[in-house]
């Protein structure tokens, strides 16, 4: 049986994962209509992953006699000044998600909920990978510079990353 506090905190996390999925889908859409097909592919894949994260929380909470209740999520931003601004925001968002996962772990320790803490460890590891992947993209954008040639190479790189991730999941 899960405590009321943890039930509420997981529901908040479900909202954040759903929000993440929608933010990345909106970003993918912007990339698609602004000449970045590789970045769009990468972000659509990430949008799907966030939905998968959301579902993991939904099933876990319901399986533990809690109740996953979907909440209203805000409309994601539709416009970006550049691909650099967009990926800087992805990185900030992933850092926010990591800090929320850490807060959830803290709460589990306070509440002595070792089962939920154990479940959360998958997300702790996942966030290390997500942050490092996005940091790498941000670094590459800086390195290649904000030029047409640089953007072209970034887009090819992101397309390759999306293909590699899809192949790894097959
Ligand atoms: Fe759900 O990991 Fe990214 O946000």
Short mmCIF file of N, CA and C and ligand atoms in Angstrom, two decimals:
data_model
loop_
_atom_site.label_atom_id
_atom_site.label_comp_id
_atom_site.label_asym_id
_atom_site.label_seq_id
_atom_site.Cartn_x
_atom_site.Cartn_y
_atom_site.Cartn_z
N UNK A 1 0.85 -1.20 0.00
CA UNK A 1 0.00 0.00 0.00
C UNK A 1 0.88 1.25 0.00
N UNK A 2 0.53 2.18 -0.85
CA UNK A 2 1.35 3.37 -1.00
C UNK A 2 0.79 4.52 -0.14
N UNK A 3 1.67 5.37 0.40
CA UNK A 3 1.15 6.47 1.23
C UNK A 3 0.52 7.55 0.34
N UNK A 4 -0.35 8.34 0.95
CA UNK A 4 -1.03 9.44 0.23
C UNK A 4 0.00 10.40 -0.37
N UNK A 5 1.05 10.70 0.44
CA UNK A 5 2.09 11.64 0.00
C UNK A 5 2.78 11.14 -1.26
N UNK A 6 3.12 9.85 -1.26
CA UNK A 6 3.85 9.30 -2.42
C UNK A 6 2.90 9.16 -3.61
N UNK A 7 1.66 8.81 -3.34
CA UNK A 7 0.65 8.75 -4.41
C UNK A 7 0.59 10.12 -5.12
N UNK A 8 0.52 11.19 -4.33
CA UNK A 8 0.43 12.54 -4.90
C UNK A 8 1.70 12.89 -5.68
N UNK A 9 2.86 12.55 -5.08
CA UNK A 9 4.13 12.89 -5.72
C UNK A 9 4.29 12.14 -7.04
N UNK A 10 3.84 10.89 -7.10
CA UNK A 10 3.95 10.12 -8.36
C UNK A 10 2.97 10.70 -9.39
N UNK A 11 1.80 11.09 -8.93
CA UNK A 11 0.87 11.73 -9.88
C UNK A 11 1.47 13.01 -10.46
N UNK A 12 2.19 13.77 -9.63
CA UNK A 12 2.85 14.98 -10.14
C UNK A 12 3.91 14.61 -11.18
N UNK A 13 4.61 13.50 -10.92
CA UNK A 13 5.64 13.05 -11.86
C UNK A 13 5.01 12.56 -13.16
N UNK A 14 3.85 11.92 -13.07
CA UNK A 14 3.14 11.48 -14.28
C UNK A 14 2.83 12.70 -15.14
N UNK A 15 2.39 13.76 -14.48
CA UNK A 15 2.10 15.00 -15.21
C UNK A 15 3.36 15.53 -15.89
N UNK A 16 4.49 15.52 -15.16
CA UNK A 16 5.73 16.05 -15.73
C UNK A 16 6.20 15.21 -16.92
N UNK A 17 6.06 13.89 -16.84
CA UNK A 17 6.47 13.03 -17.96
C UNK A 17 5.57 13.27 -19.17
N UNK A 18 4.27 13.45 -18.91
CA UNK A 18 3.35 13.74 -20.02
C UNK A 18 3.69 15.09 -20.65
N UNK A 19 4.00 16.06 -19.77
CA UNK A 19 4.41 17.38 -20.25
C UNK A 19 5.68 17.26 -21.09
N UNK A 20 6.64 16.44 -20.63
CA UNK A 20 7.89 16.25 -21.37
C UNK A 20 7.59 15.70 -22.76
N UNK A 21 6.70 14.72 -22.82
CA UNK A 21 6.36 14.11 -24.11
C UNK A 21 5.78 15.17 -25.06
N UNK A 22 4.92 16.01 -24.53
CA UNK A 22 4.30 17.04 -25.37
C UNK A 22 5.29 18.14 -25.77
N UNK A 23 6.19 18.50 -24.84
CA UNK A 23 7.21 19.51 -25.16
C UNK A 23 8.09 19.00 -26.31
N UNK A 24 8.53 17.72 -26.22
CA UNK A 24 9.42 17.20 -27.25
C UNK A 24 8.69 17.01 -28.58
N UNK A 25 7.38 16.70 -28.50
CA UNK A 25 6.63 16.58 -29.75
C UNK A 25 6.48 17.96 -30.41
N UNK A 26 6.23 18.98 -29.60
CA UNK A 26 6.12 20.35 -30.15
C UNK A 26 7.47 20.79 -30.73
N UNK A 27 8.56 20.43 -30.05
CA UNK A 27 9.89 20.76 -30.56
C UNK A 27 10.16 20.03 -31.88
N UNK A 28 9.76 18.75 -31.93
CA UNK A 28 9.95 17.96 -33.16
C UNK A 28 9.19 18.60 -34.31
N UNK A 29 8.00 19.06 -34.02
CA UNK A 29 7.18 19.69 -35.04
C UNK A 29 7.87 20.96 -35.56
N UNK A 30 8.42 21.76 -34.61
CA UNK A 30 9.14 22.99 -35.03
C UNK A 30 10.32 22.61 -35.92
N UNK A 31 11.07 21.57 -35.52
CA UNK A 31 12.24 21.15 -36.31
C UNK A 31 11.79 20.70 -37.70
N UNK A 32 10.68 19.97 -37.74
CA UNK A 32 10.18 19.46 -39.01
C UNK A 32 9.83 20.55 -40.01
N UNK A 33 9.28 21.65 -39.50
CA UNK A 33 8.88 22.72 -40.44
C UNK A 33 9.97 23.79 -40.61
N UNK A 34 11.11 23.59 -39.94
CA UNK A 34 12.19 24.57 -40.08
C UNK A 34 13.46 23.97 -40.67
N UNK A 35 13.31 22.86 -41.39
CA UNK A 35 14.45 22.30 -42.12
C UNK A 35 15.40 21.45 -41.31
N UNK A 36 14.92 20.85 -40.23
CA UNK A 36 15.79 19.96 -39.42
C UNK A 36 15.14 18.58 -39.28
N UNK A 37 15.08 17.80 -40.38
CA UNK A 37 14.40 16.51 -40.31
C UNK A 37 15.06 15.52 -39.34
N UNK A 38 16.39 15.59 -39.23
CA UNK A 38 17.09 14.67 -38.32
C UNK A 38 16.75 14.99 -36.87
N UNK A 39 16.74 16.28 -36.54
CA UNK A 39 16.39 16.70 -35.17
C UNK A 39 14.94 16.33 -34.87
N UNK A 40 14.06 16.47 -35.89
CA UNK A 40 12.65 16.13 -35.70
C UNK A 40 12.53 14.64 -35.37
N UNK A 41 13.24 13.81 -36.14
CA UNK A 41 13.18 12.35 -35.90
C UNK A 41 13.64 12.02 -34.48
N UNK A 42 14.75 12.63 -34.09
CA UNK A 42 15.30 12.41 -32.75
C UNK A 42 14.28 12.81 -31.67
N UNK A 43 13.65 13.96 -31.86
CA UNK A 43 12.73 14.46 -30.82
C UNK A 43 11.39 13.71 -30.80
N UNK A 44 10.92 13.26 -31.96
CA UNK A 44 9.70 12.42 -31.95
C UNK A 44 9.96 11.14 -31.17
N UNK A 45 11.15 10.55 -31.38
CA UNK A 45 11.50 9.34 -30.63
C UNK A 45 11.53 9.63 -29.14
N UNK A 46 12.09 10.78 -28.77
CA UNK A 46 12.16 11.12 -27.35
C UNK A 46 10.79 11.42 -26.76
N UNK A 47 9.92 11.97 -27.58
CA UNK A 47 8.55 12.20 -27.11
C UNK A 47 7.90 10.85 -26.76
N UNK A 48 8.11 9.84 -27.62
CA UNK A 48 7.57 8.50 -27.34
C UNK A 48 8.17 7.93 -26.06
N UNK A 49 9.47 8.16 -25.86
CA UNK A 49 10.12 7.64 -24.64
C UNK A 49 9.52 8.25 -23.39
N UNK A 50 9.20 9.54 -23.45
CA UNK A 50 8.61 10.20 -22.28
C UNK A 50 7.24 9.62 -21.98
N UNK A 51 6.49 9.28 -23.03
CA UNK A 51 5.19 8.66 -22.82
C UNK A 51 5.37 7.29 -22.16
N UNK A 52 6.42 6.60 -22.57
CA UNK A 52 6.72 5.30 -21.96
C UNK A 52 7.07 5.48 -20.47
N UNK A 53 7.81 6.55 -20.15
CA UNK A 53 8.13 6.84 -18.74
C UNK A 53 6.84 7.09 -17.95
N UNK A 54 5.96 7.88 -18.58
CA UNK A 54 4.68 8.20 -17.93
C UNK A 54 3.92 6.91 -17.63
N UNK A 55 3.85 6.02 -18.63
CA UNK A 55 3.12 4.76 -18.45
C UNK A 55 3.72 3.89 -17.36
N UNK A 56 5.05 3.90 -17.27
CA UNK A 56 5.71 3.11 -16.21
C UNK A 56 5.19 3.57 -14.84
N UNK A 57 5.12 4.90 -14.65
CA UNK A 57 4.62 5.43 -13.37
C UNK A 57 3.14 5.09 -13.17
N UNK A 58 2.34 5.22 -14.24
CA UNK A 58 0.90 4.94 -14.13
C UNK A 58 0.69 3.50 -13.66
N UNK A 59 1.36 2.55 -14.32
CA UNK A 59 1.16 1.14 -13.95
C UNK A 59 1.69 0.84 -12.56
N UNK A 60 2.86 1.40 -12.25
CA UNK A 60 3.44 1.13 -10.92
C UNK A 60 2.49 1.60 -9.82
N UNK A 61 1.99 2.83 -9.97
CA UNK A 61 1.13 3.40 -8.92
C UNK A 61 -0.15 2.57 -8.77
N UNK A 62 -0.77 2.24 -9.88
CA UNK A 62 -2.02 1.45 -9.79
C UNK A 62 -1.77 0.05 -9.24
N UNK A 63 -0.63 -0.54 -9.61
CA UNK A 63 -0.31 -1.88 -9.10
C UNK A 63 -0.08 -1.87 -7.58
N UNK A 64 0.25 -0.70 -7.04
CA UNK A 64 0.51 -0.62 -5.59
C UNK A 64 -0.70 -0.07 -4.84
N UNK A 65 -1.85 -0.20 -5.43
CA UNK A 65 -3.10 0.26 -4.81
C UNK A 65 -3.21 1.77 -4.69
N UNK A 66 -2.43 2.49 -5.50
CA UNK A 66 -2.61 3.93 -5.59
C UNK A 66 -3.58 4.20 -6.73
N UNK A 67 -3.67 5.46 -7.14
CA UNK A 67 -4.56 5.78 -8.26
C UNK A 67 -3.92 6.86 -9.13
N UNK A 68 -3.57 6.46 -10.35
CA UNK A 68 -3.00 7.43 -11.30
C UNK A 68 -4.14 8.27 -11.87
N UNK A 69 -4.05 9.56 -11.63
CA UNK A 69 -5.10 10.46 -12.13
C UNK A 69 -4.43 11.47 -13.06
N UNK A 70 -4.83 11.46 -14.32
CA UNK A 70 -4.19 12.37 -15.27
C UNK A 70 -4.63 13.81 -15.00
N UNK A 71 -3.65 14.70 -15.14
CA UNK A 71 -3.92 16.11 -14.84
C UNK A 71 -3.86 16.93 -16.12
N UNK A 72 -4.31 18.16 -15.99
CA UNK A 72 -4.22 19.05 -17.14
C UNK A 72 -2.76 19.46 -17.34
N UNK A 73 -2.31 19.45 -18.58
CA UNK A 73 -0.93 19.89 -18.84
C UNK A 73 -0.96 21.16 -19.68
N UNK A 74 0.09 21.96 -19.48
CA UNK A 74 0.15 23.26 -20.19
C UNK A 74 0.46 23.05 -21.68
N UNK A 75 0.04 24.02 -22.47
CA UNK A 75 0.38 23.98 -23.90
C UNK A 75 1.87 24.23 -24.06
N UNK A 76 2.58 23.37 -24.79
CA UNK A 76 4.02 23.61 -24.96
C UNK A 76 4.31 24.77 -25.91
N UNK A 77 5.51 25.33 -25.73
CA UNK A 77 5.95 26.43 -26.60
C UNK A 77 6.04 25.93 -28.05
N UNK A 78 5.66 26.78 -29.00
CA UNK A 78 5.63 26.34 -30.41
C UNK A 78 6.77 26.93 -31.25
N UNK A 79 7.36 28.02 -30.78
CA UNK A 79 8.37 28.71 -31.60
C UNK A 79 9.71 28.80 -30.89
N UNK A 80 10.79 28.67 -31.68
CA UNK A 80 12.16 28.80 -31.15
C UNK A 80 12.94 29.71 -32.07
N UNK A 81 13.91 30.41 -31.51
CA UNK A 81 14.73 31.30 -32.36
C UNK A 81 15.76 30.50 -33.14
N UNK A 82 16.21 29.38 -32.56
CA UNK A 82 17.26 28.59 -33.24
C UNK A 82 17.27 27.18 -32.65
N UNK A 83 17.98 26.29 -33.35
CA UNK A 83 18.13 24.92 -32.88
C UNK A 83 18.95 24.91 -31.57
N UNK A 84 19.84 25.91 -31.44
CA UNK A 84 20.64 26.00 -30.22
C UNK A 84 19.74 26.31 -29.03
N UNK A 85 18.87 27.30 -29.19
CA UNK A 85 17.94 27.65 -28.10
C UNK A 85 17.09 26.43 -27.74
N UNK A 86 16.63 25.72 -28.76
CA UNK A 86 15.77 24.56 -28.53
C UNK A 86 16.49 23.50 -27.68
N UNK A 87 17.72 23.15 -28.07
CA UNK A 87 18.42 22.09 -27.31
C UNK A 87 18.90 22.58 -25.95
N UNK A 88 19.16 23.89 -25.82
CA UNK A 88 19.47 24.42 -24.47
C UNK A 88 18.26 24.17 -23.56
N UNK A 89 17.06 24.33 -24.13
CA UNK A 89 15.84 24.12 -23.32
C UNK A 89 15.61 22.64 -23.02
N UNK A 90 15.98 21.77 -23.97
CA UNK A 90 15.87 20.33 -23.69
C UNK A 90 16.75 19.99 -22.47
N UNK A 91 17.98 20.52 -22.50
CA UNK A 91 18.91 20.22 -21.40
C UNK A 91 18.35 20.73 -20.07
N UNK A 92 17.85 21.96 -20.06
CA UNK A 92 17.27 22.53 -18.82
C UNK A 92 16.12 21.67 -18.33
N UNK A 93 15.30 21.21 -19.29
CA UNK A 93 14.14 20.41 -18.92
C UNK A 93 14.58 19.07 -18.32
N UNK A 94 15.58 18.45 -18.93
CA UNK A 94 16.06 17.17 -18.39
C UNK A 94 16.66 17.36 -16.99
N UNK A 95 17.33 18.51 -16.77
CA UNK A 95 17.89 18.78 -15.44
C UNK A 95 16.76 18.92 -14.41
N UNK A 96 15.66 19.55 -14.85
CA UNK A 96 14.50 19.69 -13.96
C UNK A 96 13.93 18.30 -13.63
N UNK A 97 13.80 17.44 -14.66
CA UNK A 97 13.25 16.10 -14.42
C UNK A 97 14.15 15.34 -13.44
N UNK A 98 15.47 15.44 -13.63
CA UNK A 98 16.40 14.75 -12.71
C UNK A 98 16.20 15.23 -11.28
N UNK A 99 16.03 16.56 -11.10
CA UNK A 99 15.88 17.05 -9.74
C UNK A 99 14.56 16.57 -9.14
N UNK A 100 13.51 16.44 -9.96
CA UNK A 100 12.23 15.92 -9.44
C UNK A 100 12.35 14.44 -9.05
N UNK A 101 13.10 13.69 -9.84
CA UNK A 101 13.29 12.26 -9.50
C UNK A 101 14.06 12.17 -8.17
N UNK A 102 15.06 13.02 -8.02
CA UNK A 102 15.82 13.01 -6.76
C UNK A 102 14.93 13.36 -5.58
N UNK A 103 14.03 14.33 -5.77
CA UNK A 103 13.11 14.70 -4.68
C UNK A 103 12.18 13.53 -4.33
N UNK A 104 11.78 12.80 -5.37
CA UNK A 104 10.92 11.63 -5.12
C UNK A 104 11.67 10.58 -4.30
N UNK A 105 12.95 10.38 -4.65
CA UNK A 105 13.76 9.42 -3.88
C UNK A 105 13.88 9.89 -2.42
N UNK A 106 14.12 11.20 -2.23
CA UNK A 106 14.20 11.75 -0.86
C UNK A 106 12.92 11.46 -0.08
N UNK A 107 11.78 11.67 -0.74
CA UNK A 107 10.49 11.44 -0.09
C UNK A 107 10.33 9.96 0.30
N UNK A 108 10.75 9.07 -0.59
CA UNK A 108 10.66 7.63 -0.29
C UNK A 108 11.51 7.28 0.93
N UNK A 109 12.68 7.92 1.04
CA UNK A 109 13.55 7.62 2.19
C UNK A 109 12.88 8.12 3.47
N UNK A 110 12.30 9.33 3.41
CA UNK A 110 11.59 9.86 4.59
C UNK A 110 10.43 8.95 4.99
N UNK A 111 9.70 8.46 3.99
CA UNK A 111 8.50 7.65 4.25
C UNK A 111 8.84 6.16 4.45
N UNK A 112 10.11 5.85 4.34
CA UNK A 112 10.59 4.45 4.43
C UNK A 112 9.89 3.54 3.41
N UNK A 113 9.67 4.06 2.21
CA UNK A 113 9.03 3.27 1.15
C UNK A 113 10.13 2.71 0.24
N UNK A 114 10.65 1.55 0.64
CA UNK A 114 11.78 0.98 -0.09
C UNK A 114 11.38 0.42 -1.45
N UNK A 115 10.13 0.00 -1.58
CA UNK A 115 9.67 -0.55 -2.86
C UNK A 115 9.67 0.54 -3.94
N UNK A 116 9.09 1.70 -3.59
CA UNK A 116 9.06 2.79 -4.58
C UNK A 116 10.48 3.30 -4.84
N UNK A 117 11.28 3.35 -3.79
CA UNK A 117 12.67 3.78 -3.96
C UNK A 117 13.39 2.86 -4.96
N UNK A 118 13.15 1.56 -4.81
CA UNK A 118 13.76 0.58 -5.71
C UNK A 118 13.28 0.80 -7.15
N UNK A 119 11.99 1.02 -7.31
CA UNK A 119 11.41 1.28 -8.63
C UNK A 119 12.04 2.55 -9.26
N UNK A 120 12.27 3.57 -8.42
CA UNK A 120 12.79 4.84 -8.93
C UNK A 120 14.23 4.77 -9.41
N UNK A 121 14.96 3.74 -8.97
CA UNK A 121 16.37 3.68 -9.36
C UNK A 121 16.55 3.55 -10.87
N UNK A 122 15.58 2.93 -11.55
CA UNK A 122 15.63 2.86 -13.03
C UNK A 122 15.64 4.28 -13.60
N UNK A 123 14.83 5.16 -13.00
CA UNK A 123 14.75 6.54 -13.50
C UNK A 123 16.01 7.34 -13.15
N UNK A 124 16.60 7.03 -12.00
CA UNK A 124 17.85 7.72 -11.61
C UNK A 124 18.91 7.45 -12.69
N UNK A 125 19.04 6.19 -13.09
CA UNK A 125 20.02 5.82 -14.12
C UNK A 125 19.64 6.44 -15.47
N UNK A 126 18.37 6.36 -15.79
CA UNK A 126 17.89 6.91 -17.07
C UNK A 126 18.22 8.40 -17.18
N UNK A 127 18.05 9.14 -16.07
CA UNK A 127 18.31 10.58 -16.12
C UNK A 127 19.79 10.89 -16.32
N UNK A 128 20.68 10.04 -15.79
CA UNK A 128 22.12 10.25 -16.03
C UNK A 128 22.36 10.17 -17.53
N UNK A 129 21.76 9.13 -18.16
CA UNK A 129 21.96 8.93 -19.60
C UNK A 129 21.35 10.07 -20.41
N UNK A 130 20.14 10.48 -20.03
CA UNK A 130 19.46 11.53 -20.80
C UNK A 130 20.23 12.84 -20.73
N UNK A 131 20.65 13.20 -19.51
CA UNK A 131 21.38 14.47 -19.38
C UNK A 131 22.68 14.44 -20.16
N UNK A 132 23.38 13.29 -20.10
CA UNK A 132 24.67 13.25 -20.78
C UNK A 132 24.49 13.27 -22.30
N UNK A 133 23.44 12.60 -22.80
CA UNK A 133 23.15 12.61 -24.23
C UNK A 133 22.86 14.04 -24.72
N UNK A 134 22.01 14.75 -23.97
CA UNK A 134 21.63 16.10 -24.41
C UNK A 134 22.79 17.08 -24.24
N UNK A 135 23.57 16.90 -23.16
CA UNK A 135 24.75 17.77 -22.97
C UNK A 135 25.70 17.63 -24.17
N UNK A 136 25.84 16.40 -24.64
CA UNK A 136 26.69 16.12 -25.79
C UNK A 136 26.19 16.86 -27.05
N UNK A 137 24.87 16.86 -27.23
CA UNK A 137 24.29 17.56 -28.39
C UNK A 137 24.53 19.07 -28.27
N UNK A 138 24.31 19.61 -27.07
CA UNK A 138 24.52 21.05 -26.84
C UNK A 138 25.98 21.41 -27.11
N UNK A 139 26.91 20.56 -26.67
CA UNK A 139 28.34 20.80 -26.89
C UNK A 139 28.66 20.79 -28.39
N UNK A 140 28.05 19.83 -29.11
CA UNK A 140 28.31 19.73 -30.56
C UNK A 140 27.79 20.98 -31.28
N UNK A 141 26.64 21.47 -30.86
CA UNK A 141 26.08 22.67 -31.50
C UNK A 141 27.05 23.84 -31.28
N UNK A 142 27.59 23.94 -30.06
CA UNK A 142 28.54 25.01 -29.75
C UNK A 142 29.79 24.89 -30.62
N UNK A 143 30.27 23.65 -30.74
CA UNK A 143 31.50 23.37 -31.48
C UNK A 143 31.35 23.69 -32.97
N UNK A 144 30.22 23.27 -33.53
CA UNK A 144 30.02 23.44 -34.97
C UNK A 144 29.58 24.86 -35.32
N UNK A 145 29.09 25.56 -34.32
CA UNK A 145 28.71 26.96 -34.55
C UNK A 145 27.36 27.07 -35.20
N UNK A 146 26.84 28.31 -35.13
CA UNK A 146 25.50 28.53 -35.68
C UNK A 146 25.61 29.03 -37.12
N UNK A 147 25.99 28.09 -38.01
CA UNK A 147 26.06 28.44 -39.43
C UNK A 147 25.26 27.41 -40.19
N UNK A 148 24.98 27.66 -41.47
CA UNK A 148 24.22 26.69 -42.25
C UNK A 148 24.93 25.34 -42.30
N UNK A 149 26.27 25.39 -42.52
CA UNK A 149 27.05 24.15 -42.59
C UNK A 149 27.00 23.41 -41.26
N UNK A 150 27.15 24.17 -40.17
CA UNK A 150 27.11 23.59 -38.83
C UNK A 150 25.77 22.94 -38.57
N UNK A 151 24.71 23.65 -38.91
CA UNK A 151 23.35 23.12 -38.70
C UNK A 151 23.14 21.83 -39.49
N UNK A 152 23.67 21.80 -40.72
CA UNK A 152 23.51 20.62 -41.57
C UNK A 152 24.15 19.41 -40.89
N UNK A 153 25.36 19.61 -40.37
CA UNK A 153 26.07 18.50 -39.72
C UNK A 153 25.36 18.06 -38.44
N UNK A 154 24.84 19.02 -37.68
CA UNK A 154 24.11 18.68 -36.45
C UNK A 154 22.88 17.84 -36.79
N UNK A 155 22.20 18.24 -37.86
CA UNK A 155 20.99 17.52 -38.23
C UNK A 155 21.30 16.08 -38.65
N UNK A 156 22.40 15.92 -39.40
CA UNK A 156 22.82 14.57 -39.81
C UNK A 156 23.17 13.74 -38.58
N UNK A 157 23.88 14.38 -37.65
CA UNK A 157 24.30 13.70 -36.42
C UNK A 157 23.07 13.22 -35.63
N UNK A 158 22.05 14.09 -35.51
CA UNK A 158 20.85 13.74 -34.75
C UNK A 158 20.06 12.63 -35.45
N UNK A 159 20.05 12.66 -36.77
CA UNK A 159 19.37 11.62 -37.53
C UNK A 159 20.05 10.27 -37.24
N UNK A 160 21.39 10.27 -37.25
CA UNK A 160 22.15 9.05 -36.95
C UNK A 160 21.88 8.57 -35.54
N UNK A 161 21.81 9.51 -34.59
CA UNK A 161 21.54 9.14 -33.19
C UNK A 161 20.18 8.47 -33.06
N UNK A 162 19.17 9.05 -33.75
CA UNK A 162 17.81 8.50 -33.68
C UNK A 162 17.80 7.09 -34.27
N UNK A 163 18.51 6.89 -35.39
CA UNK A 163 18.57 5.55 -36.00
C UNK A 163 19.27 4.55 -35.08
N UNK A 164 20.35 5.01 -34.45
CA UNK A 164 21.09 4.10 -33.55
C UNK A 164 20.22 3.71 -32.37
N UNK A 165 19.46 4.66 -31.83
CA UNK A 165 18.59 4.35 -30.68
C UNK A 165 17.49 3.38 -31.09
N UNK A 166 16.94 3.59 -32.31
CA UNK A 166 15.87 2.70 -32.79
C UNK A 166 16.42 1.30 -32.97
N UNK A 167 17.64 1.20 -33.54
CA UNK A 167 18.24 -0.12 -33.78
C UNK A 167 18.52 -0.83 -32.45
N UNK A 168 18.96 -0.06 -31.45
CA UNK A 168 19.27 -0.64 -30.14
C UNK A 168 18.02 -1.21 -29.48
N UNK A 169 16.86 -0.63 -29.80
CA UNK A 169 15.63 -1.11 -29.18
C UNK A 169 15.02 -2.31 -29.88
N UNK A 170 15.51 -2.62 -31.12
CA UNK A 170 14.91 -3.74 -31.88
C UNK A 170 15.36 -5.09 -31.32
FE1 LIG B 1 11.38 11.10 -18.56
O1 LIG B 1 13.16 11.40 -18.91
FE2 LIG B 1 13.41 12.81 -20.07
O2 LIG B 1 12.36 13.99 -19.26
#
